[in-house]
Coordinates of C-alpha atoms in Angstrom, one line a residue:
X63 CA -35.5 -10.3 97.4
X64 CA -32.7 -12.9 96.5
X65 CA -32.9 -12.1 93.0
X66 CA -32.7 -8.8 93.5
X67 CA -29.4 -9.2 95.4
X68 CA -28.6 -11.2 92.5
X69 CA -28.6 -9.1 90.0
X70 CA -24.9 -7.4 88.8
X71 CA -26.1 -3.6 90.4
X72 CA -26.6 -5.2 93.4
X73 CA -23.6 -7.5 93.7
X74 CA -21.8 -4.6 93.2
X75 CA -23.0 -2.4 95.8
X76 CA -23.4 -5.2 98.6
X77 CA -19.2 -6.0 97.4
X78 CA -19.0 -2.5 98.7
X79 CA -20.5 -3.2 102.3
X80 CA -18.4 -5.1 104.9
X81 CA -20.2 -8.8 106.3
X82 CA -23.1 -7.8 104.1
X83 CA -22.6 -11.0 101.6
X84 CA -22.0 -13.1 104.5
X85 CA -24.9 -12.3 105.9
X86 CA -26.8 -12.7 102.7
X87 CA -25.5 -15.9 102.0
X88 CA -26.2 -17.1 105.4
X89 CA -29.8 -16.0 105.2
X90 CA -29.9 -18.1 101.3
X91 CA -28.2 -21.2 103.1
X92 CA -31.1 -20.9 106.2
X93 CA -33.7 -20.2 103.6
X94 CA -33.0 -23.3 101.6
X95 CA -32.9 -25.6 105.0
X96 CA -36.2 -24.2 105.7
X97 CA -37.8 -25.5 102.5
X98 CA -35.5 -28.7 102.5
X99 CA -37.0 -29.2 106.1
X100 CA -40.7 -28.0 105.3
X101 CA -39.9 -30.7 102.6
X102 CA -39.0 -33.3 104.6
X103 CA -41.8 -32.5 107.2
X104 CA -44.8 -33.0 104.7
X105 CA -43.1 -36.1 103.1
X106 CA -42.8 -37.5 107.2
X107 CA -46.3 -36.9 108.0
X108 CA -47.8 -38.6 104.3
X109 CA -46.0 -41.5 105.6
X110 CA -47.2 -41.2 108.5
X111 CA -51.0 -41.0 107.6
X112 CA -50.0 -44.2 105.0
X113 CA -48.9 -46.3 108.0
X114 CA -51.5 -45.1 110.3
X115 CA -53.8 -46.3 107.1
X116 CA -52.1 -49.2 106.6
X117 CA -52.5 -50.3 110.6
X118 CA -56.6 -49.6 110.7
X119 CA -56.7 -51.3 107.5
X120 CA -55.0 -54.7 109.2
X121 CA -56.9 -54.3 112.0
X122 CA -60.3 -53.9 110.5
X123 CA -59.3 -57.4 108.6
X124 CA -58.3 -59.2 111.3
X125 CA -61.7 -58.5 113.6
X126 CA -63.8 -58.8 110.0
X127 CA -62.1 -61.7 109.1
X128 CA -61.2 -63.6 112.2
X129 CA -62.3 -62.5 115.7
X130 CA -66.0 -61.8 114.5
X131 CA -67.0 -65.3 112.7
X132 CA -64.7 -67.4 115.5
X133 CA -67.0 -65.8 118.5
X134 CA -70.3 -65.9 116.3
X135 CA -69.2 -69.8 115.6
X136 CA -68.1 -70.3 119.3
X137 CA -71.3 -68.6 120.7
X138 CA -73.4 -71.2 118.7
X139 CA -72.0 -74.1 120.7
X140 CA -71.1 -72.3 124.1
X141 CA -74.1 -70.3 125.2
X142 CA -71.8 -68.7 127.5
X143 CA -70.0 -66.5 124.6
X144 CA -73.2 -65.3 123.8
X145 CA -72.8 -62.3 126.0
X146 CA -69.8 -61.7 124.0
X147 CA -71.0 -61.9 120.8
X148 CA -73.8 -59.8 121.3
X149 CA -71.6 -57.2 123.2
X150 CA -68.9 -56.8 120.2
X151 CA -71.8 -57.3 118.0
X152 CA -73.1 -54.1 119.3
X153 CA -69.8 -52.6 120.0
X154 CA -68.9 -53.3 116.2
X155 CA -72.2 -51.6 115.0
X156 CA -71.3 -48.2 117.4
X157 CA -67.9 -48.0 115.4
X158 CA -70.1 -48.4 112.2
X159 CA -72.2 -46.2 113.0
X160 CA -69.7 -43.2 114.3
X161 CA -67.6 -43.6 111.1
X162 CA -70.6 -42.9 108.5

């Protein structure tokens, strides 16, 4: 529809009706905020899945890397973190387990 408008037959007909190239023009301008917004939408929620990512991703390290061997290591020497280690232990393997 906007190149039709566009075109010289048109241009010259629409000169002819009053507010009708206002109106046009306004609907253009609000056409190309809605794209520049769709735009900036999709771009907001890629960044937001990246951070999301990005979050899981540290906090998958830290429990893999840290929590996990210092309670497996602690409940060696204490036998009262054993409870512990067997309940994240089994906790851990759920989370596996639901993912796959």
């Amino acid at each position: 529809m906007k190149g039709d408008f566009a075109s010289e037959d048109a241009a010259a007909a629409i000169a002819l009706i009053p507010g009708f190239k206002a109106k046009t023009d306004a609907l253009w301008a609000a056409e190309d905020e809605f794209k520049k917004a769709t735009a900036d939408f999709v771009k907001a929620e890629a960044n937001k899945k990246k951070g999301a990512y990005a979050l899981k991703k540290e906090l998958l390290s830290i429990i893999n890397d840290i929590v996990v061997p210092y309670v497996s290591a602690v409940s060696l020497v204490k036998e009262s973190y054993v409870p512990l280690s067997l309940e994240l232990s089994t906790r851990i393997d759920r989370a596996n387990a639901s993912a796959k």
